[in-house]
Amino acid sequence: MRLDMESGNSKCISDDIKINYMTVGTYSIVNPNEGHHLPPSHKLFVTVSSPKGKSHHHAENVESGKFVFTADETGDYMTCFVAPGYRPTAKFAVDFEWKSGVEAKDWTTIAKRGQITMLEVEVRKLLDVTETIHDEMFQLREREREMQELNRSTNSRMAALSLLSFVVTMSVAGLQLWHLKSFLERKKLL
């Protein structure tokens, strides 16, 4: 993806990553003048943090970089790009690629290292994908169980509040009838 940046501004992107998933990210500032060096205004501060705020990558005044880590918790991991203030204001683009899970594995390196055929690589990819789907199914079942428990507790609370509301309404109606009866007896209409 491509992000348009301006000096003094920041942009953050988050991705929901499961525990023990490998994550790979690469970023680089797009050079507006091919063949020339980037101007000094085209620098970034980059941070990658976990859902609980743990820093997995931090870089200052860089033009490009890469980060690789294995997620130690499930949740939204945030990557923030900050363009330091510069006068006059500079605008530039950043190419950013973020992969996690099965997508993050470098299958060509695995094939070269293990001296295996492309068919075997494809089979291993499929095995990883099925394992990922299997893990996600268990996570979905767990989330469904949590949602059902939340639904049951909300239902019981609503029933209790409905009963309380009914009792209060009947009490107020009874008090109104008693007050009306005593008022009419005082006026000798009853």
Coordinates of C-alpha atoms in Angstrom, one line a residue:
M1 CA 0.0 0.0 0.0
R2 CA 1.1 3.6 -0.5
L3 CA 0.8 6.3 2.2
D4 CA 0.9 10.0 1.4
M5 CA 2.9 11.8 4.1
E6 CA 3.5 15.4 5.0
S7 CA 6.1 16.9 7.3
G8 CA 5.0 17.2 10.9
N9 CA 2.2 14.6 10.4
S10 CA 1.8 10.9 11.3
K11 CA -0.2 8.0 10.0
C12 CA -0.9 4.7 11.8
I13 CA -2.1 1.4 10.5
S14 CA -3.2 -1.6 12.5
D15 CA -3.6 -5.2 11.8
D16 CA -5.2 -8.0 13.8
I17 CA -2.5 -10.6 14.3
K18 CA -2.9 -13.9 16.1
I19 CA -0.5 -15.2 18.8
N20 CA 2.6 -17.0 17.4
Y21 CA 2.1 -15.7 13.9
M22 CA 5.2 -14.5 12.1
T23 CA 4.9 -10.9 10.8
V24 CA 7.1 -9.2 8.2
G25 CA 6.8 -5.5 7.2
T26 CA 8.9 -3.5 4.7
Y27 CA 8.6 0.2 4.1
S28 CA 10.5 2.7 1.9
I29 CA 10.1 6.3 0.9
V30 CA 9.3 6.7 -2.8
N31 CA 12.0 8.7 -4.6
P32 CA 10.3 11.4 -6.6
N33 CA 13.5 12.0 -8.7
E34 CA 14.8 8.7 -9.9
G35 CA 18.6 8.5 -9.9
H36 CA 19.0 11.3 -7.3
H37 CA 19.4 11.0 -3.5
L38 CA 16.3 11.7 -1.4
P39 CA 16.1 15.2 0.0
P40 CA 16.9 15.6 3.8
S41 CA 13.2 16.4 4.4
H42 CA 12.2 12.8 3.3
K43 CA 12.9 10.9 6.6
L44 CA 10.6 8.8 8.9
F45 CA 10.3 7.7 12.5
V46 CA 8.7 4.3 12.5
T47 CA 7.3 2.3 15.5
V48 CA 5.5 -1.0 15.6
S49 CA 3.8 -1.8 18.9
S50 CA 1.7 -4.7 20.3
P51 CA -1.9 -4.3 21.7
K52 CA -0.5 -3.8 25.2
G53 CA 2.1 -1.2 24.0
K54 CA 5.2 -3.4 23.8
S55 CA 7.5 -2.0 21.1
H56 CA 8.6 -4.5 18.4
H57 CA 10.3 -2.1 16.1
H58 CA 11.6 1.5 16.3
A59 CA 13.5 3.4 13.7
E60 CA 14.5 7.1 13.6
N61 CA 15.4 9.3 10.5
V62 CA 15.2 6.4 8.1
E63 CA 14.3 6.2 4.4
S64 CA 13.5 2.5 4.3
G65 CA 13.5 -0.5 6.6
K66 CA 12.1 -3.9 7.5
F67 CA 10.7 -5.5 10.6
V68 CA 10.2 -9.1 11.5
F69 CA 8.7 -10.5 14.7
T70 CA 6.5 -13.3 16.1
A71 CA 3.4 -12.1 17.8
D72 CA 3.5 -12.8 21.5
E73 CA -0.2 -11.9 22.0
T74 CA -3.4 -11.8 19.9
G75 CA -4.8 -8.4 19.0
D76 CA -4.3 -5.2 16.9
Y77 CA -0.7 -4.4 16.2
M78 CA -0.1 -0.8 15.3
T79 CA 2.5 0.6 12.9
C80 CA 3.0 4.4 13.0
F81 CA 4.9 6.5 10.5
V82 CA 5.9 10.0 11.7
A83 CA 7.3 12.5 9.3
P84 CA 9.4 15.0 11.4
G85 CA 8.6 18.7 11.1
Y86 CA 10.4 20.4 8.3
R87 CA 10.3 23.9 6.8
P88 CA 9.1 24.3 4.1
T89 CA 6.6 21.5 4.4
A90 CA 7.5 18.4 2.3
K91 CA 5.1 15.9 0.9
F92 CA 6.2 12.4 0.0
A93 CA 4.9 8.9 -0.4
V94 CA 5.8 5.7 1.5
D95 CA 5.4 2.2 0.1
F96 CA 4.4 -0.2 2.9
E97 CA 3.9 -3.9 2.8
W98 CA 2.8 -5.9 5.9
K99 CA 2.3 -9.7 5.9
S100 CA 1.5 -12.0 8.7
G101 CA 0.9 -15.7 9.2
V102 CA 1.3 -18.0 6.2
E103 CA 1.8 -15.0 3.9
A104 CA 4.9 -13.9 5.8
K105 CA 6.9 -17.1 5.2
D106 CA 9.5 -16.9 2.4
W107 CA 8.7 -20.1 0.6
T108 CA 11.4 -19.8 -2.0
T109 CA 14.1 -19.7 0.7
I110 CA 12.5 -22.7 2.3
A111 CA 12.6 -24.6 -1.0
K112 CA 16.2 -23.7 -1.7
R113 CA 17.3 -24.6 1.9
G114 CA 15.6 -27.9 2.0
Q115 CA 16.3 -28.9 -1.7
I116 CA 12.7 -29.7 -2.3
T117 CA 10.5 -29.5 -5.4
M118 CA 7.9 -26.8 -6.0
L119 CA 5.2 -29.4 -5.6
E120 CA 6.4 -30.1 -2.1
V121 CA 6.5 -26.4 -1.4
E122 CA 2.9 -26.1 -2.5
V123 CA 1.9 -29.0 -0.3
R124 CA 3.7 -27.4 2.7
K125 CA 1.9 -24.1 2.0
L126 CA -1.5 -25.9 1.9
L127 CA -0.7 -27.7 5.2
D128 CA 0.2 -24.3 6.8
V129 CA -3.1 -22.8 5.4
T130 CA -5.2 -25.7 6.7
E131 CA -3.4 -25.4 10.1
T132 CA -4.2 -21.7 10.2
I133 CA -7.9 -22.3 9.3
H134 CA -8.0 -25.0 12.0
D135 CA -6.6 -22.7 14.6
E136 CA -9.0 -19.9 13.6
M137 CA -12.0 -22.3 13.9
F138 CA -11.1 -23.0 17.5
Q139 CA -10.7 -19.3 18.2
L140 CA -14.1 -18.6 16.6
R141 CA -15.7 -21.4 18.7
E142 CA -14.2 -19.8 21.8
R143 CA -15.5 -16.3 20.8
E144 CA -18.9 -17.8 20.1
R145 CA -18.9 -19.4 23.6
E146 CA -18.0 -16.0 25.1
M147 CA -20.8 -14.3 23.1
Q148 CA -23.4 -16.9 24.2
E149 CA -22.4 -16.3 27.9
L150 CA -22.7 -12.6 27.4
N151 CA -26.1 -13.0 25.8
R152 CA -27.3 -15.2 28.7
S153 CA -26.1 -12.7 31.3
T154 CA -27.7 -9.8 29.5
N155 CA -30.9 -11.7 29.1
S156 CA -31.1 -12.5 32.8
R157 CA -30.3 -8.9 33.7
M158 CA -33.0 -7.6 31.4
A159 CA -35.5 -10.1 32.9
A160 CA -34.6 -8.8 36.4
L161 CA -34.9 -5.2 35.3
S162 CA -38.3 -5.9 33.6
L163 CA -39.6 -7.5 36.8
L164 CA -38.4 -4.5 38.9
S165 CA -40.0 -2.1 36.5
F166 CA -43.3 -4.0 36.6
V167 CA -43.2 -3.9 40.5
V168 CA -42.5 -0.2 40.6
T169 CA -45.2 0.5 38.0
M170 CA -47.8 -1.5 40.0
S171 CA -46.8 0.2 43.2
V172 CA -47.1 3.7 41.7
A173 CA -50.5 2.7 40.2
G174 CA -51.7 1.4 43.7
L175 CA -50.5 4.6 45.4
Q176 CA -52.4 6.7 42.8
L177 CA -55.6 4.7 43.3
W178 CA -55.3 5.0 47.2
H179 CA -54.7 8.8 46.8
L180 CA -57.6 9.2 44.5
K181 CA -59.9 7.2 46.8
S182 CA -58.9 9.2 49.9
F183 CA -59.3 12.5 47.9
L184 CA -62.8 11.6 46.8
E185 CA -63.8 10.4 50.3
R186 CA -62.6 13.8 51.7
K187 CA -64.7 15.6 49.2
K188 CA -67.6 13.3 50.1
L189 CA -68.1 12.1 46.5
L190 CA -67.7 8.5 47.5

